[in-house]
Coordinates of C-alpha atoms in Angstrom, one line a residue:
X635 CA 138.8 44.8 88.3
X636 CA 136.4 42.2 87.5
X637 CA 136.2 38.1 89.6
X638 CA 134.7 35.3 90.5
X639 CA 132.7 33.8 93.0
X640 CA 134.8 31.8 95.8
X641 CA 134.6 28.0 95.5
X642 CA 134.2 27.8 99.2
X643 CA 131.0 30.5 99.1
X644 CA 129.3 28.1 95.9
X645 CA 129.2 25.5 98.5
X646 CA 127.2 26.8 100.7
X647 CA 124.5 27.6 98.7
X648 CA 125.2 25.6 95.4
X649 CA 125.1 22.0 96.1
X650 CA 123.0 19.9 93.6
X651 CA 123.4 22.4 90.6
X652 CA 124.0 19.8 88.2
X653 CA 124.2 20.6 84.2
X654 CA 122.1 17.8 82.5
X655 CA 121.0 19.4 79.1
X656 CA 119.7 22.9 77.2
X657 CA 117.7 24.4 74.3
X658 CA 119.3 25.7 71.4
X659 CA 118.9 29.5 71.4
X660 CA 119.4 31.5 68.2
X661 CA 121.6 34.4 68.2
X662 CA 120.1 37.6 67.3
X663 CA 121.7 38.9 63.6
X664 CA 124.8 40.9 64.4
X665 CA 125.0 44.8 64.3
X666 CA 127.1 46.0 61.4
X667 CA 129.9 47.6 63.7
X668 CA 131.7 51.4 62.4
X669 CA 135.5 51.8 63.2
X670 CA 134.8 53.0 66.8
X671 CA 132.3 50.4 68.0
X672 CA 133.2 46.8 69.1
X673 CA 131.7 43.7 67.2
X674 CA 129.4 41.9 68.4
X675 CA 130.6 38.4 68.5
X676 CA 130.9 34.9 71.0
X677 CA 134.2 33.8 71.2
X678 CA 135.1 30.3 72.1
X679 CA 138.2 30.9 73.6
X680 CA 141.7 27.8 73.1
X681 CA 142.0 25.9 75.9
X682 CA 145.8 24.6 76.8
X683 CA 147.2 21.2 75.0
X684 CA 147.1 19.3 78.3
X685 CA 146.0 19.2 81.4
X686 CA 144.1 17.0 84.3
X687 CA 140.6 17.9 83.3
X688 CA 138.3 19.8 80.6
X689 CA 137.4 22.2 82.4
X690 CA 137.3 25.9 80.3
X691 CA 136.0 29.5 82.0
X692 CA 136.8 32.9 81.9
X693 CA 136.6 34.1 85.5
X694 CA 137.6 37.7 84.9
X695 CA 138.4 40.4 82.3
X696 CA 141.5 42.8 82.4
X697 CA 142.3 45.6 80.1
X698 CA 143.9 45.2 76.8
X699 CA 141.9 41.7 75.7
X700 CA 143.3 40.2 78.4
X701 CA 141.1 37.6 80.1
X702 CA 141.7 35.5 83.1
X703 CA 140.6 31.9 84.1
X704 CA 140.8 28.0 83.9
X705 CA 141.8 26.1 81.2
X706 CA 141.7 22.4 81.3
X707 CA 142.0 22.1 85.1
X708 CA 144.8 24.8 85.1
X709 CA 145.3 28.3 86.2
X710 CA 145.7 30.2 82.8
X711 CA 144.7 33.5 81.0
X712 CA 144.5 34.7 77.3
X713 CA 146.0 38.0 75.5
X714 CA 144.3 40.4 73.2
X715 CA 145.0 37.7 70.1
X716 CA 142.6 35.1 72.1
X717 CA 146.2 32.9 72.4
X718 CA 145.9 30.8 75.8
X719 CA 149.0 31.1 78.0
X720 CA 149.5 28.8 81.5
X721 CA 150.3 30.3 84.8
X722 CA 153.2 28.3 86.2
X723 CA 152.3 25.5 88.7
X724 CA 154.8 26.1 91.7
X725 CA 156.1 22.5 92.5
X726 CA 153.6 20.6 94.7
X727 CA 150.5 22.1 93.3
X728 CA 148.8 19.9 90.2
X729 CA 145.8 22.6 89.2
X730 CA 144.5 25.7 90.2
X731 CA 142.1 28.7 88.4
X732 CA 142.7 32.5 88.0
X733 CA 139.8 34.6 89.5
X734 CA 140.2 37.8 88.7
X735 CA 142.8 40.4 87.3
X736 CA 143.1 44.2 87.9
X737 CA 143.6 47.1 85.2
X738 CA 147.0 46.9 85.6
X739 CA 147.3 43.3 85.0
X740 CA 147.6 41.6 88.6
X741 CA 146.2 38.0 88.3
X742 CA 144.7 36.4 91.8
X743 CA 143.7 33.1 91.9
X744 CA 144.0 29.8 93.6
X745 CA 146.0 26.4 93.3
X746 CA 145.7 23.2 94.7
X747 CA 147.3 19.9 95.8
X748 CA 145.8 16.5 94.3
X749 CA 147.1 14.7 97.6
X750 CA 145.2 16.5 100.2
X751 CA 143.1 19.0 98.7
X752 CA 145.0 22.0 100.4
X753 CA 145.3 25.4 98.6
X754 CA 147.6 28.1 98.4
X755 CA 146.5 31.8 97.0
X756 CA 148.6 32.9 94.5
X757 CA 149.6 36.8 92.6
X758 CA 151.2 36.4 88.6
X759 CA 151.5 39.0 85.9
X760 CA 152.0 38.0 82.6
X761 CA 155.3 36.6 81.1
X762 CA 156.5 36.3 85.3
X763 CA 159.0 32.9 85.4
X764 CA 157.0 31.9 88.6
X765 CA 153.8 32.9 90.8
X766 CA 154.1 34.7 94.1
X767 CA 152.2 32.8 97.1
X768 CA 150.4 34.7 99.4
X769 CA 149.8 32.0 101.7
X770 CA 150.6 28.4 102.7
X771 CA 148.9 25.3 101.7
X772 CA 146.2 24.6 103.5
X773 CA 142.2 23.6 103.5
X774 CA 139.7 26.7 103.7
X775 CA 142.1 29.0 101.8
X776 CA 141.5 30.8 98.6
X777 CA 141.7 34.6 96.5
X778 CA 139.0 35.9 95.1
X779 CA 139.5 39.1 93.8
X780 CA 141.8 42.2 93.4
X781 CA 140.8 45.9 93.2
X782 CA 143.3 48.3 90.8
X783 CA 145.3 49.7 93.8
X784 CA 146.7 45.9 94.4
X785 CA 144.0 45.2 97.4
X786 CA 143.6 41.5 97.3
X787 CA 140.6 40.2 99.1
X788 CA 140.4 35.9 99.8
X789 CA 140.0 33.2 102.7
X790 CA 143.5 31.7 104.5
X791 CA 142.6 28.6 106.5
X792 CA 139.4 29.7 106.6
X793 CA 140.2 33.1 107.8
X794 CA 139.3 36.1 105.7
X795 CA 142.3 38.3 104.9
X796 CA 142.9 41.7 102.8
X797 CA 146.2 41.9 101.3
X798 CA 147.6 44.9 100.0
X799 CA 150.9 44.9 97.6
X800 CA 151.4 40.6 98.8
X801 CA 151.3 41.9 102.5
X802 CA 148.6 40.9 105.0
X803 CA 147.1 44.0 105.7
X804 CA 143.9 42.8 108.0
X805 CA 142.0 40.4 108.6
X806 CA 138.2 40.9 108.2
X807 CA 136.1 40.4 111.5
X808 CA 132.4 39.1 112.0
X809 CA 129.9 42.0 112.4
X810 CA 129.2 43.4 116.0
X811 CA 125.3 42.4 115.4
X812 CA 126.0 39.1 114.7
X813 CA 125.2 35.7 116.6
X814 CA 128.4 34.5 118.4
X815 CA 127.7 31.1 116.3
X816 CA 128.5 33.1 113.0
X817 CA 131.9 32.8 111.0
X818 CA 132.4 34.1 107.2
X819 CA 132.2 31.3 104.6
X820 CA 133.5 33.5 101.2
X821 CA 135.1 36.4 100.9
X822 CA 133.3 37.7 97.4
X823 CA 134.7 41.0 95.8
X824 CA 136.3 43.8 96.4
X825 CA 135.3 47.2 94.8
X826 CA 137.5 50.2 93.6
X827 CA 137.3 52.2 97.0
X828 CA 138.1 49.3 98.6
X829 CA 134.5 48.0 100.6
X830 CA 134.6 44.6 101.1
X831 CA 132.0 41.9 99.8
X832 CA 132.1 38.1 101.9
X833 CA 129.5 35.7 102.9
X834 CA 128.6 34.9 106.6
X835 CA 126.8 31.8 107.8
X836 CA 125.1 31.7 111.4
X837 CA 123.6 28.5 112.8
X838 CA 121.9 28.2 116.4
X839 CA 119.2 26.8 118.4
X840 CA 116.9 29.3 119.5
X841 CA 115.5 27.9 122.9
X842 CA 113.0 30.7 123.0
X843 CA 111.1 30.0 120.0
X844 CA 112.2 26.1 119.8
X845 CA 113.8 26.2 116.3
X846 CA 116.9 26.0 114.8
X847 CA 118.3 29.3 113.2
X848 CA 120.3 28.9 110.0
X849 CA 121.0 32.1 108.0
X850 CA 123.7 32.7 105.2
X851 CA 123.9 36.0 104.3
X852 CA 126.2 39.0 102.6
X853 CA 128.5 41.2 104.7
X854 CA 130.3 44.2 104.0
X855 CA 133.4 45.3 105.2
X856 CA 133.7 49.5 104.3
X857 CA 137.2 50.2 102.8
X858 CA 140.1 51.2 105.3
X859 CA 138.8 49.1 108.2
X860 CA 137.6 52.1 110.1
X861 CA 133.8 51.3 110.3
X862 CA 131.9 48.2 111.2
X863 CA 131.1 45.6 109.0
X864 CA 127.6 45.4 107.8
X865 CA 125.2 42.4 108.1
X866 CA 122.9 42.4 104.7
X867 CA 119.4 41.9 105.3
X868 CA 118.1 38.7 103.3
X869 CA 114.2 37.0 102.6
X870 CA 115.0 34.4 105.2
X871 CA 116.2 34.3 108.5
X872 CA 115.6 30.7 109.9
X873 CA 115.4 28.0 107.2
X874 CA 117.9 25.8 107.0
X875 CA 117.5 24.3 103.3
X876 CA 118.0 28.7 102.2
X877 CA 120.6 30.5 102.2
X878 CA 121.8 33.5 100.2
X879 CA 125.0 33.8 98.4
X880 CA 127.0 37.3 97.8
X881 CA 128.9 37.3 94.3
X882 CA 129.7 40.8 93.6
X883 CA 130.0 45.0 94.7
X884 CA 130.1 47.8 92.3
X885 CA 131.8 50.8 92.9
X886 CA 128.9 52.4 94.4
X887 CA 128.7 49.9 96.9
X888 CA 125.9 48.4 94.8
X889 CA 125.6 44.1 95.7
X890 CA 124.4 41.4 94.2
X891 CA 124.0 37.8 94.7
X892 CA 121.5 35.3 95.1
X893 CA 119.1 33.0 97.2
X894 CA 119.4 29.6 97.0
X895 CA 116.7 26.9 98.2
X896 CA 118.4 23.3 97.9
X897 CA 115.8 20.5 99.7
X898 CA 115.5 16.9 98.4
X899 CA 114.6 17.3 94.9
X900 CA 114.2 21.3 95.0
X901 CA 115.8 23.4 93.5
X902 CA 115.6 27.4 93.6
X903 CA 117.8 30.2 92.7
X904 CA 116.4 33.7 93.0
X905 CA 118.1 36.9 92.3
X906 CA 118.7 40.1 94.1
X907 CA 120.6 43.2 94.6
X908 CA 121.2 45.2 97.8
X909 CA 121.6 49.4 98.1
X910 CA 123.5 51.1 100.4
X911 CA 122.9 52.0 103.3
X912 CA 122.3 48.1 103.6
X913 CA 118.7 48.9 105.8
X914 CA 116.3 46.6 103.8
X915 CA 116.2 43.4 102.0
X916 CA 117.1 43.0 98.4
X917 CA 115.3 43.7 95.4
X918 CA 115.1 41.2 93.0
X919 CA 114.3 41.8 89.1
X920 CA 112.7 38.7 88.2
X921 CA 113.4 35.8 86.3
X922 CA 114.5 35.5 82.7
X923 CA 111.6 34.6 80.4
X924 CA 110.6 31.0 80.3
X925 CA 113.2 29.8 82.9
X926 CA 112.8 28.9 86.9
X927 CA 115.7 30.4 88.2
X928 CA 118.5 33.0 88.3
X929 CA 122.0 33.5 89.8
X930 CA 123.9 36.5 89.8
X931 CA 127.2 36.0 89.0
X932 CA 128.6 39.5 88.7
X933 CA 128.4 43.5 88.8
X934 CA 130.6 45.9 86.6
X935 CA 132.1 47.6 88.5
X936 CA 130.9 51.1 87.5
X937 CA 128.1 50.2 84.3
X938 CA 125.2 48.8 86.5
X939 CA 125.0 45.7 84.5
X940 CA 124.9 42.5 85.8
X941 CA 125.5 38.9 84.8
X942 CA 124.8 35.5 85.7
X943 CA 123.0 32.3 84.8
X944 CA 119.5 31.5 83.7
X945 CA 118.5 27.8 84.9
X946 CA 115.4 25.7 85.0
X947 CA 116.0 22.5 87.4
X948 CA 113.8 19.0 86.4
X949 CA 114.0 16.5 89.4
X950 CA 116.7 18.4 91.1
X951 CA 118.9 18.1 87.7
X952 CA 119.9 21.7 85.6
X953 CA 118.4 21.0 82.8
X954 CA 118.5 24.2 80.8
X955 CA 121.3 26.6 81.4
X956 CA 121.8 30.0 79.4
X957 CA 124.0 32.7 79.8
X958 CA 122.2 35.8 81.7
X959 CA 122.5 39.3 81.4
X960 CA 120.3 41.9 83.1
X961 CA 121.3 45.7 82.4
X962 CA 119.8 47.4 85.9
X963 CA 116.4 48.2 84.9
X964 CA 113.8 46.2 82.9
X965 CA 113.8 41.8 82.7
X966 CA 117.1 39.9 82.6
X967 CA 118.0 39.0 79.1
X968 CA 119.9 35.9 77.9
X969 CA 123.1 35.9 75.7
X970 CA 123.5 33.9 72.6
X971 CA 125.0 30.6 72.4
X972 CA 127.9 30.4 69.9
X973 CA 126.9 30.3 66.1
X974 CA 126.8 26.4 64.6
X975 CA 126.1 25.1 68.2
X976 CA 123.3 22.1 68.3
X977 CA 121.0 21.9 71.4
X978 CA 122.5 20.5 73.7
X979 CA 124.8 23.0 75.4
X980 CA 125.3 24.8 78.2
X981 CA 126.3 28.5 79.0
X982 CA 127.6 30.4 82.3
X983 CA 128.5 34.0 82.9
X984 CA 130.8 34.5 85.3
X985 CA 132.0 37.9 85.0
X986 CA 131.2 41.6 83.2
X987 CA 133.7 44.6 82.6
X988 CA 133.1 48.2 81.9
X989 CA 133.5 47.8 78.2
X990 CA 130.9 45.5 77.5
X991 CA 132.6 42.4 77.6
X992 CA 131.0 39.1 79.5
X993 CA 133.3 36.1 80.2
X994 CA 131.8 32.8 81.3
X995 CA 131.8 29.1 79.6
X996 CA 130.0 27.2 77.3
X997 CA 129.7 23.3 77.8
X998 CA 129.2 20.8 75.0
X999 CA 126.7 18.2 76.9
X1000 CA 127.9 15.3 74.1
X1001 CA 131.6 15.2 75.2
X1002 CA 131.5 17.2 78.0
X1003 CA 133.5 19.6 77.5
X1004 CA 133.9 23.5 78.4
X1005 CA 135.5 26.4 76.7
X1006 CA 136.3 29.4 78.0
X1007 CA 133.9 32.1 76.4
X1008 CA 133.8 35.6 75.8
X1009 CA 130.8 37.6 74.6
X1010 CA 132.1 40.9 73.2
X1011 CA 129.5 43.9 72.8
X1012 CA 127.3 42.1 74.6
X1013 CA 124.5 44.5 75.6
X1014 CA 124.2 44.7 71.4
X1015 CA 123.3 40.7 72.0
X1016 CA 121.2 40.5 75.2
X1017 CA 118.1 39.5 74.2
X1018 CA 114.6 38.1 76.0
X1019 CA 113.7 34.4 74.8
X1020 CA 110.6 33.7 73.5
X1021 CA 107.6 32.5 75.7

């Protein structure tokens, strides 16, 4: 199982994260691999002959090489020989993404309608002659993710909803200890048990005190629907221009996510990971070395490592974006950009599997233009930038 962040949870906290430029990084020399090791390599994956826009990411990562995503506006994925293949656009629909694929090979993801914007969540294995929808068209809906029993976790009409084999099995409530002013923004993940990851948002006056309340935070909803949800405790409770974004749960029930300051000009993404029981704030590792900020995109689901991306804002603009890859202990490390690469490019990881494969993009800042990217052995090319 491995996904992607909901684009309806990225709004909340993501607004202003603008790419503008980045450094050149140099990959590390590659480790001569033996017959039962993987290569270290980064793979700029083919992007489909046509489509409405250039947009390239891997989303997710399946078993077998297979790798799940967006290709030039499209919904699409790519088999073991890194040959791009497009998910079938039910009539109506004009683009769409893949978020995330199960060991079996069940692709989740999300299309859309040019006209109006609405979205329909969708199920597709490979070589199908036509998607399955799970829902109707409509604004506020969208899958996220998929666990390997065929759980499917997402947003309809901006209702959060568990599927289970295409069927609607529930549909996941705010927590008891919650303001009645609070309603989930994202549903985020879904782990192999089943435990739910989503994104809440609560917004109030409090006459008491005389301030306005704003608070975006993670919830978790434990698997099978017989417990309550649980409220994550975050840094900030009150501030309106902060909120803090859930992206991913691990088997263990491990989270992690992000706060995000957005205020004028400022800019601020700060990482951190939540333990069960759920009874304190996050941690947070630190930064990578010689940038501002951190998201975190991504957890495996049973490896501890995490991914994300390294950024450092100048007037409000992402100026320098890198590829981030933290391994549970110690300082979050960067991956390499691909080799011949000039300066000015961007990379993003989006996802992380159990066999040490990262998937993300990489963005060419002259023609703007991304490619869906997969760093293999990537722990072997993790390293810390220089001060």
């Amino acid at each position: 199982m491995s996904r992607s962040m909901s684009a309806a949870g990225a709004a909340v906290v993501l607004a202003g994260l603008i790419t503008a430029a980045a450094p050149a990084s140099a990959a590390p020399a590659a480790t001569a691999a033996s017959a039962t090791a993987c290569v270290p390599d980064v793979v700029r994956l083919p992007a489909l002959p046509s489509g409405p826009w250039t947009s390239g990411v891997v989303n997710g990562l399946g078993a077998d090489g297979l790798a799940v995503g967006e290709s030039r506006g499209l919904p699409a994925y790519w088999t073991a020989d890194r040959a791009v293949h497009a998910v079938p656009l039910p009539a109506g629909f004009q683009n769409g993404r893949v978020t995330a694929v199960n060991a079996k090979g069940l692709m989740v993801g999300t299309l859309e309608r040019s006209s109006d914007r609405a979205r329909a969540a969708f199920t597709y294995r490979a070589g199908d002659a036509a998607v399955r929808l799970l829902t109707g068209a409509a604004t506020g809906t969208g899958v996220s993710d998929v666990n390997d029993a065929g759980r499917i976790v997402g947003m309809d009409a901006g209702v959060p909803k568990e599927w289970a084999n295409g069927t609607l099995v529930r549909e996941l409530p705010v927590p008891d200890d919650a303001h009645p002013s609070t309603r989930i923004v994202a549903v985020d993940g879904i782990n192999k048990r089943g435990d739910v990851l989503g994104t809440a948002h609560t917004e109030y006056v409090d006459l008491e005190n005389d301030q306005v309340v704003s608070k975006t935070f993670p919830v978790v909803w434990p698997a099978g629907g017989g417990y309550p949800p649980y409220s994550l405790p975050v840094w900030n409770e009150t501030d309106w221009t902060t909120g803090t974004q859930a992206s991913g749960i691990d088997d263990k029930g491990r989270v992690v996510g992000y706060e995000a300051e957005n205020y004028h000009g400022l800019r601020r993404r700060t990482p951190a990971v939540w333990k069960k029981p759920y009874d304190a704030p996050p941690a947070s590792p630190g930064l990578v070395t010689g940038y501002e900020n951190l998201t975190f995109e991504d957890v495996s689901p049973t490896t501890n490592v995490t991914v994300g991306t390294a950024v450092t804002f100048v007037e409000g603009y992402a100026r320098y974006v890198q590829a981030a890859y933290w391994p549970g202990t110690g300082t979050p490390l960067v991956l390499p950009n691909p080799a011949g690469v000039g300066a000015d490019v961007n990379t993003e990881a989006r996802t992380v599997s159990n066999d040490d494969r990262v998937g993300g993009s990489f963005r060419d800042l002259l023609t703007l233009t991304d490619s869906a990217t997969i760093w293999t052995c990537a722990s072997k090319q993790a390293y810390a930038p220089k001060k």
